[in-house]
XYZ file of C-alpha atoms in Angstrom:
773
model
C 28.359 60.808 -17.123
C 29.072 57.887 -14.658
C 30.540 54.798 -16.330
C 29.973 51.513 -14.998
C 33.016 49.491 -14.039
C 33.536 45.725 -13.226
C 35.535 44.904 -9.954
C 36.909 41.279 -9.576
C 37.610 39.597 -6.323
C 39.952 36.625 -6.429
C 39.783 34.288 -3.418
C 42.060 31.638 -2.415
C 42.432 29.336 0.922
C 45.665 28.832 2.703
C 46.818 25.496 3.778
C 45.414 25.570 7.293
C 41.932 26.402 6.094
C 42.149 23.763 3.347
C 43.216 21.101 6.012
C 40.430 22.075 8.393
C 37.632 21.850 5.753
C 38.764 18.833 4.209
C 37.959 17.035 7.581
C 34.871 19.182 7.921
C 33.488 17.970 4.614
C 34.662 14.303 4.961
C 37.079 14.279 1.856
C 38.939 11.293 1.078
C 42.573 11.181 1.329
C 45.133 8.724 -0.509
C 46.657 6.097 1.595
C 48.144 3.726 -1.169
C 48.553 3.926 -4.901
C 46.959 1.212 -7.145
C 46.743 0.452 -10.827
C 44.330 2.653 -12.858
C 43.551 0.483 -15.980
C 40.923 1.615 -18.551
C 37.438 0.462 -17.472
C 35.298 -0.584 -20.581
C 33.321 -3.538 -20.981
C 33.633 -3.388 -25.007
C 37.469 -3.043 -24.680
C 37.613 -6.364 -22.842
C 35.113 -7.964 -25.203
C 37.285 -6.952 -28.331
C 40.557 -7.882 -26.418
C 39.024 -11.436 -25.772
C 38.055 -11.708 -29.386
C 41.441 -10.465 -30.526
C 40.073 -7.492 -32.627
C 41.877 -4.280 -32.772
C 40.118 -1.616 -30.864
C 39.657 1.637 -32.947
C 38.000 3.247 -29.995
C 40.970 3.235 -27.646
C 43.098 6.076 -27.499
C 45.996 7.120 -25.313
C 45.020 10.225 -23.263
C 48.069 11.848 -21.342
C 48.373 12.653 -17.689
C 45.831 10.063 -16.597
C 44.866 10.726 -12.894
C 46.256 8.164 -10.491
C 44.075 5.746 -8.503
C 44.378 5.139 -4.603
C 43.050 3.471 -1.804
C 41.559 6.416 0.173
C 39.839 7.100 3.704
C 38.273 9.965 5.265
C 40.715 12.826 5.951
C 42.016 13.452 9.467
C 44.331 16.332 10.441
C 45.756 14.457 13.324
C 46.933 11.687 10.763
C 48.195 13.909 8.000
C 51.646 12.246 7.883
C 49.897 8.887 7.203
C 48.600 10.104 3.635
C 50.452 10.181 0.556
C 51.671 13.484 -0.805
C 51.030 15.541 2.535
C 54.553 16.760 2.535
C 53.803 18.759 -0.769
C 51.352 21.241 0.265
C 51.042 23.091 -3.128
C 49.753 19.854 -4.842
C 48.215 17.741 -2.215
C 44.734 19.108 -2.644
C 43.406 19.063 -5.972
C 41.976 22.130 -8.087
C 38.380 20.862 -7.784
C 38.903 20.136 -3.979
C 40.150 23.568 -3.443
C 37.055 25.105 -5.371
C 34.707 23.075 -3.130
C 36.197 24.331 -0.083
C 36.159 27.799 -1.094
C 32.552 27.549 -2.247
C 31.561 25.992 1.117
C 33.091 28.756 2.945
C 31.243 31.196 0.794
C 27.971 29.362 1.071
C 28.304 29.450 4.979
C 29.524 33.282 5.479
C 27.056 35.390 7.188
C 26.868 38.917 5.709
C 24.121 40.375 7.584
C 21.752 39.287 10.342
C 21.385 35.672 11.052
C 17.736 35.988 12.073
C 16.955 37.320 8.501
C 19.116 34.316 7.020
C 21.346 36.759 5.277
C 23.764 33.971 4.605
C 25.824 32.639 1.754
C 26.943 33.685 -1.698
C 23.818 32.264 -3.400
C 21.600 34.885 -1.813
C 24.075 37.602 -2.567
C 23.941 36.533 -6.313
C 19.980 36.514 -6.159
C 19.907 39.981 -4.802
C 22.516 41.182 -7.504
C 25.020 42.224 -4.967
C 27.490 40.213 -7.021
C 27.151 39.597 -10.743
C 28.655 36.132 -10.767
C 30.857 33.601 -8.623
C 32.725 31.108 -10.309
C 35.926 28.928 -10.163
C 38.517 29.741 -12.715
C 39.324 27.640 -15.696
C 42.964 26.466 -16.278
C 45.135 28.857 -18.163
C 45.728 28.005 -21.694
C 49.291 27.537 -22.461
C 51.159 27.738 -25.838
C 52.117 24.851 -27.928
C 53.448 22.182 -25.638
C 53.738 18.431 -25.984
C 51.074 16.361 -24.787
C 52.556 15.265 -21.435
C 52.836 19.150 -20.511
C 49.183 19.913 -21.256
C 46.841 21.066 -18.456
C 43.702 19.267 -17.720
C 41.448 21.741 -19.796
C 43.823 21.420 -22.860
C 43.787 17.482 -22.354
C 39.922 17.581 -22.376
C 39.835 19.817 -25.514
C 42.164 17.897 -27.478
C 41.104 14.297 -26.528
C 37.487 14.739 -25.826
C 35.658 18.050 -27.174
C 37.020 17.604 -30.663
C 34.684 16.319 -33.367
C 37.410 13.906 -34.685
C 37.061 12.133 -31.336
C 33.368 11.186 -31.905
C 34.327 7.418 -32.060
C 36.764 7.434 -29.288
C 36.097 6.430 -25.472
C 35.478 9.346 -23.217
C 38.384 10.137 -20.665
C 36.054 10.100 -17.750
C 38.812 10.187 -15.080
C 39.993 13.471 -16.701
C 36.436 14.702 -16.789
C 35.998 14.057 -13.170
C 39.517 15.545 -12.400
C 38.439 18.736 -14.037
C 34.428 19.038 -13.314
C 33.789 16.642 -10.484
C 31.829 13.644 -10.133
C 28.373 15.018 -10.986
C 29.265 15.994 -14.366
C 31.473 13.031 -15.046
C 28.445 10.700 -14.041
C 26.498 12.219 -16.551
C 28.984 11.896 -19.328
C 29.372 8.273 -18.276
C 25.686 7.645 -18.541
C 25.394 9.421 -21.703
C 28.146 7.401 -23.267
C 26.552 4.066 -22.166
C 22.792 4.980 -23.232
C 21.678 3.618 -25.521
C 24.157 1.116 -27.087
C 21.393 -1.408 -28.384
C 21.286 -2.821 -31.975
C 18.655 -0.973 -34.219
C 16.100 -2.844 -36.372
C 15.963 -1.809 -40.009
C 12.451 -2.717 -41.296
C 13.523 -3.170 -44.843
C 15.296 -6.721 -44.750
C 11.870 -8.518 -44.038
C 13.473 -11.773 -45.245
C 15.675 -11.693 -42.196
C 13.156 -10.689 -39.456
C 9.831 -12.024 -40.913
C 8.576 -15.663 -40.817
C 8.243 -17.613 -44.120
C 6.634 -15.100 -46.831
C 3.745 -17.252 -48.181
C 1.897 -17.199 -44.720
C 2.165 -13.471 -43.930
C 2.083 -12.139 -47.333
C -1.277 -13.832 -47.941
C -3.320 -11.038 -46.322
C -1.310 -8.324 -48.373
C -2.166 -10.257 -51.454
C -5.637 -10.724 -50.782
C -5.922 -6.703 -50.432
C -4.076 -6.087 -53.744
C -5.802 -8.819 -55.734
C -9.278 -8.122 -54.309
C -10.280 -5.578 -57.093
C -13.772 -4.425 -56.538
C -14.592 -7.240 -54.240
C -14.450 -5.187 -50.974
C -16.357 -1.765 -51.308
C -15.442 0.340 -48.139
C -17.713 2.593 -46.540
C -17.081 6.391 -46.661
C -14.218 7.760 -44.428
C -16.296 10.986 -43.812
C -19.730 12.253 -44.082
C -19.035 13.883 -47.395
C -16.805 11.141 -49.030
C -17.567 8.376 -51.523
C -17.019 4.732 -51.276
C -13.905 3.117 -52.256
C -12.351 -0.382 -52.852
C -9.657 -1.633 -50.453
C -7.510 -2.595 -53.483
C -6.534 1.097 -53.653
C -4.441 0.817 -50.388
C -2.340 -2.042 -51.864
C 0.792 0.191 -51.675
C 0.099 1.192 -48.243
C -0.512 -2.277 -47.133
C 2.979 -3.259 -48.432
C 4.431 -0.281 -46.564
C 2.568 -1.135 -43.389
C 3.895 -4.741 -43.530
C 7.502 -3.474 -43.130
C 6.446 -1.945 -39.702
C 3.930 -4.593 -38.514
C 5.303 -8.157 -38.762
C 6.468 -10.691 -36.197
C 10.026 -9.633 -36.646
C 9.375 -6.049 -35.293
C 7.217 -7.476 -32.490
C 10.092 -9.667 -31.546
C 12.337 -6.670 -31.716
C 10.155 -4.612 -29.442
C 10.196 -7.517 -26.965
C 13.840 -7.709 -27.315
C 14.231 -3.992 -26.598
C 12.045 -4.180 -23.410
C 14.341 -6.883 -22.014
C 17.392 -4.761 -23.178
C 16.143 -1.695 -21.392
C 15.984 -3.643 -18.157
C 19.125 -5.372 -18.512
C 20.806 -1.911 -19.417
C 19.450 -0.496 -16.058
C 20.814 -3.364 -14.224
C 24.046 -2.880 -15.878
C 24.145 0.714 -15.228
C 23.630 -0.048 -11.561
C 27.036 -1.867 -11.571
C 28.695 0.786 -13.582
C 27.553 3.680 -11.299
C 28.758 1.712 -8.213
C 31.986 0.854 -9.857
C 32.576 4.768 -10.842
C 31.166 5.990 -7.344
C 33.920 3.935 -5.506
C 36.809 4.812 -8.134
C 35.785 8.302 -7.594
C 35.641 8.076 -3.764
C 31.873 9.065 -3.420
C 30.308 5.630 -2.841
C 29.689 6.556 0.988
C 29.020 10.214 0.198
C 26.363 11.927 1.979
C 25.012 15.442 1.491
C 25.610 17.458 4.568
C 22.674 19.010 6.458
C 21.382 21.648 3.900
C 20.889 25.161 4.576
C 17.729 26.716 3.557
C 17.489 27.990 0.110
C 18.075 31.792 -0.472
C 14.381 32.418 -1.877
C 12.899 30.287 0.962
C 14.861 32.230 3.497
C 13.891 35.477 2.014
C 9.985 34.672 1.775
C 9.490 32.375 4.998
C 7.028 34.101 7.270
C 8.830 33.173 10.501
C 11.838 31.687 12.323
C 11.839 28.379 14.198
C 14.590 26.274 15.889
C 16.046 23.636 13.678
C 15.792 20.340 15.702
C 19.070 19.118 14.343
C 21.224 22.150 14.467
C 19.626 24.143 17.351
C 19.740 27.202 15.521
C 16.978 29.494 14.509
C 16.234 29.184 10.699
C 13.324 30.491 8.436
C 10.437 28.228 8.608
C 7.339 27.638 6.706
C 4.420 25.832 8.296
C 3.912 22.043 6.867
C 0.094 22.420 6.579
C 0.552 25.561 4.454
C 3.180 23.799 2.213
C 0.856 20.745 1.833
C -1.994 22.739 0.681
C 0.147 24.469 -1.825
C 1.593 21.148 -3.125
C -2.064 19.898 -3.341
C -2.959 23.136 -5.314
C -0.004 22.625 -7.564
C -1.075 19.245 -8.219
C -4.328 19.987 -9.268
C -2.939 22.836 -11.572
C -0.843 20.008 -13.114
C -3.803 17.850 -13.794
C -5.832 20.774 -15.200
C -2.945 21.833 -17.399
C -2.407 18.216 -18.663
C -6.061 17.718 -19.392
C -6.156 20.978 -21.439
C -2.628 20.812 -22.849
C -3.028 17.372 -24.178
C -5.434 18.812 -26.703
C -3.085 20.886 -28.926
C -0.770 17.960 -29.165
C -3.619 15.636 -30.582
C -3.182 15.686 -34.297
C -6.291 17.374 -35.996
C -8.831 15.468 -38.206
C -7.069 14.237 -41.154
C -10.386 12.802 -42.429
C -11.700 15.653 -44.699
C -13.506 16.021 -47.948
C -9.963 16.322 -49.373
C -9.248 12.642 -48.324
C -12.145 11.412 -50.619
C -10.146 12.679 -53.685
C -7.214 10.600 -53.047
C -7.293 8.210 -50.075
C -3.735 7.331 -49.986
C -1.942 10.478 -51.007
C -4.178 13.091 -49.164
C -4.257 10.883 -46.100
C -0.377 10.681 -45.987
C -0.046 14.481 -46.523
C -2.365 15.508 -43.942
C -0.853 13.073 -41.324
C 2.653 14.515 -42.099
C 1.389 18.189 -42.092
C -0.442 17.473 -38.899
C 2.821 16.013 -37.303
C 4.788 19.114 -38.295
C 2.390 21.403 -36.607
C 2.142 19.080 -33.769
C 6.063 19.264 -33.386
C 5.884 23.015 -33.493
C 3.293 23.124 -30.679
C 5.253 20.576 -28.748
C 8.316 22.811 -28.684
C 6.277 25.908 -28.011
C 4.317 24.179 -25.063
C 7.664 22.892 -23.815
C 8.833 26.243 -22.945
C 5.482 27.191 -21.228
C 5.295 23.959 -19.118
C 8.897 24.450 -17.834
C 8.230 27.877 -16.893
C 4.906 26.909 -15.130
C 6.605 24.188 -13.368
C 9.307 26.507 -12.095
C 6.882 28.898 -10.646
C 4.498 26.344 -9.124
C 7.769 24.785 -7.415
C 8.839 28.172 -6.174
C 5.472 28.670 -4.933
C 5.353 25.459 -2.841
C 8.270 26.813 -0.623
C 10.627 23.896 -0.541
C 13.114 24.307 2.262
C 16.397 22.908 0.687
C 17.776 22.873 -2.789
C 17.405 19.091 -3.159
C 13.679 19.118 -2.184
C 13.149 22.017 -4.786
C 14.968 20.206 -7.483
C 13.223 16.882 -6.959
C 9.859 18.594 -7.000
C 10.806 20.583 -10.046
C 12.195 17.455 -11.880
C 8.792 15.537 -11.190
C 6.515 18.412 -12.492
C 8.657 18.989 -15.522
C 9.006 15.389 -16.499
C 5.028 14.908 -16.012
C 4.511 17.853 -18.053
C 6.853 16.939 -20.867
C 5.746 13.315 -20.756
C 2.138 14.310 -21.767
C 3.558 17.060 -24.045
C 5.780 14.759 -26.162
C 3.936 11.373 -25.937
C 0.286 12.671 -25.812
C 0.045 12.462 -29.798
C 1.682 8.917 -30.095
C -0.095 7.682 -27.407
C -3.489 9.123 -29.111
C -2.646 7.441 -32.406
C -1.651 4.156 -30.779
C -4.458 3.721 -28.358
C -7.348 5.863 -28.966
C -7.606 6.851 -32.719
C -9.964 4.516 -34.462
C -11.194 3.014 -31.169
C -14.424 4.942 -30.570
C -15.458 5.547 -34.212
C -18.686 3.520 -34.010
C -20.134 1.975 -37.196
C -22.273 3.088 -40.213
C -25.426 4.808 -39.065
C -24.146 5.415 -35.569
C -20.777 6.987 -35.876
C -19.206 8.440 -32.511
C -18.936 12.095 -32.284
C -17.080 14.603 -30.011
C -18.274 18.376 -30.063
C -20.273 17.572 -33.265
C -17.265 16.191 -35.236
C -17.135 12.550 -36.267
C -14.394 10.857 -34.360
C -11.169 10.281 -36.414
C -10.438 6.862 -38.027
C -6.957 5.492 -38.737
C -5.691 5.890 -42.244
C -6.153 3.330 -44.877
C -2.956 1.658 -44.065
C -3.672 1.437 -40.298
C -2.855 3.310 -37.271
C 0.691 1.812 -36.997
C 1.968 3.607 -40.147
C 0.667 6.918 -38.834
C 2.364 6.169 -35.584
C 5.654 5.632 -37.205
C 5.391 8.999 -39.106
C 4.525 10.815 -36.109
C 7.510 9.374 -34.242
C 9.937 10.057 -36.852
C 9.013 13.595 -37.155
C 8.660 14.312 -33.600
C 11.682 12.451 -32.315
C 14.034 13.016 -35.052
C 12.786 16.723 -35.476
C 13.306 17.307 -31.735
C 16.816 16.034 -31.914
C 17.824 18.258 -34.813
C 16.241 21.375 -33.391
C 17.735 20.730 -29.848
C 21.365 20.096 -31.365
C 21.071 23.277 -33.599
C 20.047 25.087 -30.301
C 22.697 23.709 -28.284
C 25.236 24.804 -30.984
C 23.952 28.271 -31.703
C 22.552 29.686 -28.547
C 25.671 29.353 -26.331
C 27.516 31.048 -29.114
C 25.001 33.945 -29.398
C 24.820 34.320 -25.495
C 28.692 34.439 -25.247
C 28.592 37.033 -28.072
C 26.046 39.129 -26.177
C 28.362 38.889 -23.042
C 31.444 40.145 -24.700
C 29.618 43.099 -26.247
C 28.164 44.046 -22.833
C 31.700 43.856 -21.328
C 33.275 45.859 -24.215
C 30.696 48.691 -23.573
C 31.756 48.682 -19.735
C 35.202 48.739 -20.621
C 34.836 51.580 -23.103
C 38.219 53.085 -24.215
C 40.362 51.280 -21.834
C 43.929 50.461 -23.147
C 43.717 47.490 -25.415
C 45.666 44.583 -23.598
C 45.218 40.981 -23.235
C 42.569 40.424 -20.508
C 43.553 38.308 -17.388
C 42.094 34.844 -16.781
C 39.228 36.020 -14.747
C 37.982 38.516 -17.308
C 37.991 35.733 -20.092
C 36.138 33.488 -17.990
C 33.443 36.248 -17.180
C 33.125 36.687 -20.932
C 31.844 33.054 -21.023
C 28.284 32.056 -20.238
C 27.130 30.640 -16.912
C 26.616 26.930 -16.653
C 22.987 26.143 -17.054
C 23.480 22.721 -15.232
C 22.379 19.150 -16.250
C 18.809 19.125 -15.923
C 17.875 19.908 -19.608
C 20.492 17.388 -20.596
C 19.005 14.468 -18.339
C 15.339 15.468 -19.542
C 16.205 15.274 -23.167
C 17.951 11.787 -22.845
C 15.067 10.332 -20.702
C 12.475 11.393 -23.116
C 14.486 9.871 -25.666
C 14.684 6.593 -23.741
C 10.888 6.544 -23.758
C 10.791 6.658 -27.498
C 13.104 3.818 -28.075
C 11.295 1.547 -25.346
C 7.620 2.425 -25.594
C 7.291 3.054 -29.418
C 9.919 0.873 -30.735
C 7.403 -1.486 -32.257
C 6.306 1.244 -34.501
C 9.416 2.837 -35.156
C 12.382 0.192 -35.276
C 14.767 2.778 -36.356
C 14.401 4.712 -33.096
C 17.607 3.149 -31.394
C 19.668 4.153 -34.376
C 18.711 7.764 -34.469
C 19.012 7.810 -30.594
C 22.783 6.477 -30.925
C 23.513 8.896 -33.656
C 21.986 11.693 -31.510
C 23.971 10.651 -28.464
C 27.247 10.837 -30.408
C 26.345 14.327 -31.390
C 25.052 15.241 -27.983
C 28.513 14.073 -26.372
C 30.545 16.459 -28.588
C 28.299 19.570 -28.268
C 27.974 19.104 -24.371
C 31.810 18.694 -24.235
C 32.464 21.657 -26.159
C 30.067 23.836 -24.187
C 31.563 22.591 -20.797
C 35.315 23.091 -22.031
C 35.080 25.948 -24.304
C 31.898 27.975 -23.746
C 30.725 27.640 -20.043
C 32.454 29.221 -17.036
C 33.788 26.415 -14.942
C 31.006 25.022 -12.795
C 31.520 24.178 -8.869
C 32.898 20.517 -8.669
C 29.736 18.752 -6.965
C 29.650 15.276 -5.807
C 27.347 12.324 -6.662
C 26.938 8.916 -6.514
C 24.573 8.458 -9.486
C 22.067 9.941 -11.703
C 19.637 10.383 -8.930
C 15.760 10.630 -9.341
C 16.013 10.130 -13.223
C 16.956 6.314 -12.565
C 13.620 5.928 -11.134
C 11.974 7.396 -14.107
C 13.950 5.155 -16.445
C 12.765 2.112 -14.729
C 9.073 3.219 -15.001
C 9.559 3.773 -18.733
C 11.281 0.440 -19.286
C 8.202 -1.672 -17.965
C 5.421 0.065 -20.045
C 6.326 -0.968 -23.504
C 4.033 -3.906 -23.889
C 0.820 -1.822 -24.410
C 1.790 -0.714 -27.977
C 2.377 -4.430 -29.186
C -1.052 -5.448 -27.469
C -3.295 -2.530 -28.673
C -1.684 -1.186 -31.905
C -0.092 -4.036 -33.831
C -2.160 -6.616 -35.936
C 0.269 -9.275 -34.441
C -2.409 -10.610 -31.764
C -5.501 -10.588 -34.023
C -3.619 -12.526 -36.644
C -2.245 -14.960 -34.089
C -5.716 -15.436 -32.688
C -7.298 -15.993 -36.099
C -4.524 -18.628 -37.047
C -5.378 -20.502 -33.821
C -9.195 -20.485 -34.276
C -9.904 -20.439 -38.012
C -6.800 -20.848 -40.471
C -3.124 -21.137 -39.878
C -2.268 -19.863 -43.239
C -4.408 -16.589 -42.769
C -6.558 -17.565 -45.698
C -9.656 -15.111 -45.596
C -8.104 -12.946 -42.789
C -9.035 -9.623 -44.615
C -12.517 -10.679 -45.258
C -12.709 -11.771 -41.551
C -11.647 -8.289 -40.232
C -14.343 -6.437 -42.293
C -17.887 -6.097 -41.176
C -20.947 -5.265 -43.156
C -22.926 -2.211 -42.757
C -26.104 -2.647 -40.800
C -29.574 -2.495 -42.403
C -30.598 0.783 -40.813
C -27.740 2.487 -42.549
C -28.818 1.173 -45.761
C -32.437 2.357 -45.128
C -31.217 6.003 -44.396
C -30.127 8.002 -47.551
C -28.933 6.587 -50.810
C -26.385 4.070 -49.001
C -25.152 1.019 -50.407
C -24.075 -2.087 -48.886
C -20.302 -1.545 -47.883
C -17.698 -2.827 -45.459
C -15.842 -1.321 -42.666
C -12.745 -2.584 -40.528
C -14.222 -3.945 -37.015
C -15.180 -7.042 -35.486
C -19.105 -6.544 -35.506
C -22.011 -8.435 -36.627
C -24.668 -7.159 -39.026
C -26.559 -5.212 -36.503
C -23.452 -3.434 -35.259
C -22.628 -5.441 -32.021
C -19.311 -6.631 -31.101
C -18.676 -10.292 -32.021
C -17.514 -13.062 -29.788
C -13.994 -12.752 -31.593
C -13.615 -8.986 -30.514
C -14.152 -9.983 -26.740
C -11.724 -12.912 -27.053
C -9.267 -10.577 -28.601
C -9.678 -8.096 -26.093
C -9.034 -10.853 -23.386
C -5.973 -11.994 -25.226
C -4.455 -8.340 -25.345
C -5.118 -7.749 -21.624
C -3.662 -11.168 -20.840
C -0.578 -10.363 -23.005
C 0.079 -6.972 -21.094
C -0.340 -8.782 -17.828
C 1.937 -11.588 -18.671
C 4.508 -9.562 -20.415
C 4.764 -7.075 -17.668
C 5.090 -10.040 -15.052
C 7.727 -11.449 -17.320
C 9.720 -8.328 -17.411
C 9.204 -7.827 -13.655
C 10.351 -11.374 -13.041
C 13.336 -10.786 -15.468
C 14.245 -7.753 -13.575
C 13.980 -9.516 -9.996
C 16.094 -12.394 -11.425
C 18.851 -10.287 -12.543
C 18.743 -8.366 -9.394
C 19.056 -11.794 -7.541
C 21.684 -13.338 -9.871
C 23.774 -10.186 -10.651
C 24.832 -8.098 -7.628
C 24.726 -4.328 -7.795
C 28.490 -4.181 -6.720
C 30.710 -6.475 -8.650
C 32.845 -8.893 -6.903
C 36.129 -7.404 -7.633
C 34.854 -4.123 -6.385
C 33.962 -5.749 -3.207
C 37.511 -6.987 -2.644
C 38.745 -3.399 -3.090
C 36.393 -2.003 -0.869
C 37.661 -4.494 1.950
C 41.312 -3.761 1.109
C 40.499 -0.086 1.494
C 38.931 -0.454 4.887
C 41.713 -2.552 6.026
C 44.203 -0.028 4.866
C 42.216 2.705 6.609
C 41.976 0.747 9.859
C 45.802 0.346 9.987
C 46.500 3.899 9.043
C 44.054 5.068 11.634
C 44.728 2.478 14.399
C 45.983 4.691 17.185
C 43.297 7.168 16.609
C 41.366 6.192 19.792
C 44.460 7.066 21.895
C 44.621 10.575 20.466
C 40.844 10.888 20.899
C 40.989 10.083 24.552
C 43.671 12.716 25.313
C 40.959 15.509 25.407
C 41.784 17.622 28.304
C 39.073 17.700 31.033
C 40.749 20.622 32.847
C 40.434 23.281 30.097
C 36.700 23.121 29.509
C 33.396 22.269 31.327
C 32.135 18.569 31.027
C 29.471 19.332 28.364
C 32.116 21.103 26.333
C 34.475 17.955 26.659
C 31.477 15.682 25.461
C 30.898 17.784 22.537
C 34.591 18.136 21.515
C 35.024 14.181 21.739
C 31.994 13.523 19.760
C 33.045 16.079 17.174
C 36.419 14.183 16.767
C 35.246 10.635 17.012
C 33.056 11.330 14.146
C 34.094 13.936 11.828
C 31.265 13.405 9.173
C 28.399 15.717 8.001
C 26.099 14.518 10.866
C 27.972 16.427 13.320
C 28.800 19.659 11.426
C 25.825 21.206 13.564
C 27.621 20.174 16.708
C 30.622 22.102 15.694
C 28.553 25.086 14.618
C 26.996 25.025 18.294
C 30.229 24.829 19.633
C 31.649 27.902 18.032
C 28.383 29.961 18.950
C 28.932 28.877 22.712
C 32.569 30.246 22.708
C 34.742 27.308 21.564
C 36.852 29.518 19.375
C 40.145 27.952 19.986
C 40.222 26.012 16.562
C 39.332 29.072 14.735
C 41.987 31.457 16.360
C 44.729 28.719 15.816
C 43.723 28.842 12.058
C 44.053 32.702 12.149
C 40.417 33.584 11.819
C 40.827 36.926 13.676
C 37.820 39.143 14.122
C 35.232 36.290 14.381
C 32.320 37.276 16.532
C 29.470 35.473 17.933
C 26.868 37.884 16.904
C 27.887 37.676 13.272
């Protein structure tokens, strides 16, 4: 029988090709060395306070830092290290150049857009294409370690959990896009957390706020409460004394103050990250980075109905009509709305008010809430996979031309899906549960079922239980998956290759075979999504779950090590993409940071207590009695009902009191005022604190000056273009291509090659190039 075999093709680029594409891709070249100290704000603070810094560690072979400018072949001798061809271009630069050549290469007919390695991979012509990892060496001193070994020893080990990340080494080995992610992950979130137990620290004087709790516990049979369900019995409010004490731990002015503080922290953190990312972008030579004119996606090229001329490049490319795409986008948006309307239902906790609750109001209510939260978590994780698959299919169906447009549309859809998926249950408990219950004798119903009331201890306790189970449970399950699934995939890949090799002579496999046994890098989308959803938990719902920042901090420590081990040990080496910042995720973080006031206004008892203190009694005497309404007479006239109380601001006839409408106005006013304060605070920081630090502006000016000096005679070289060897039109195109060797003129160069300007290609040894290729 025929046995399958695996063939490997190892590619490398000679010096002339590297030089040509370095200018073509606008790579930065070193002009002058400069100091490269460790950049960390906490280290500076500890040094100023003369406190030993246990987080600092010495990482060998730290990459040097340089003043740089755009690479020019004509000025090669002006750049540092140009005399050493073997080491002038870094490993990641070589990978980028080879990948760029593979992505541009035509392998079939141009009219059918048969271009690039990505389409060949999608069509399974090749099984994989990846840069090689650094070859591990035997026991060597720290100074002789290769970059991969440095990252493994000083970053991916669990023993480094409390150390600073070697971001320069990460960027040197994996590129700017991955390094930016780990820099953001290491910075988010560093806020303090609010333990709810030490109330003597966070809460105002106990005699004032303990009075409502004391009134509940000492009421005895004074407040007979109405049944919680149609088949339940009446109960005394004194039965929920333990729950009232627990509820006070979550709902007091200390936690309200902490949630307000977290809102301002979120805004401040985002402004801090702007400065941090600007510093890193300049330090890593990608501040002025711009994506080149992107080629059509392979799927788009294969499915586009016709070819049209690109107005930028002048070349014919696959084309999909804008009207058809717009109709598909609108249809996809309607599908999202329908899915969200129907998908929020399974995430809503089931009715916990059942006949069982009548037997033990406190115990059964808690068990019902916890059990429904666990079921809810299982449904969330299940629907998460469904939503992601649906978003991917909708995005493909919309036929976006470039990979950037495709990823932005996919990111938006998945975030909307997952936002509703993860937050629908907490939002329901916080803003809807217990709001449309009605009153005795006229209870609100939905599909024949009585609307759910909050538990005896209030909605905030139920919300805290929900958040703990959903947030912490999701973190634990995700970390277990990130630890186990890559190992299972790698084991499966090794078994598959072992069957292909069969009875080959046992010998140590070469580097490329070892890398092929690793699993394909899955990108950063899932990592960013997980962290952004976590950011929402610690900003929107921190009033109900003050320990959320602590669990987020612990999760990030674990996440860094798990991701580091995946990239260093378990993933094939990804292509070193460039990036200035975290992209569209930053806009999502800004939106999440500005909607945290709603929970304080509508779920907490802080505002009702405050209004009662202002209008009735500053010591909150009689507050519990004030919040309880009497059952209306018509309720007593139907059946064998006795006079009972229920929690609402209603009169004897079931109508809302004036206090209710005042409280509603106060809540809406609080939201508006808080959002305006946060917005003003954000704009004030924008005005007072520039996005680019002053020291960085000096470096940028210094770098521009050095670049100007190094390329001072550039114009003389450019104006020596021979007008005798080409037509006037060709001279004009050649001059433009050399005056501005940046991505915006790449298409001009492509047009030159197509019209017969082959001189540069022949000089580089590219024989056999044909115009019809």
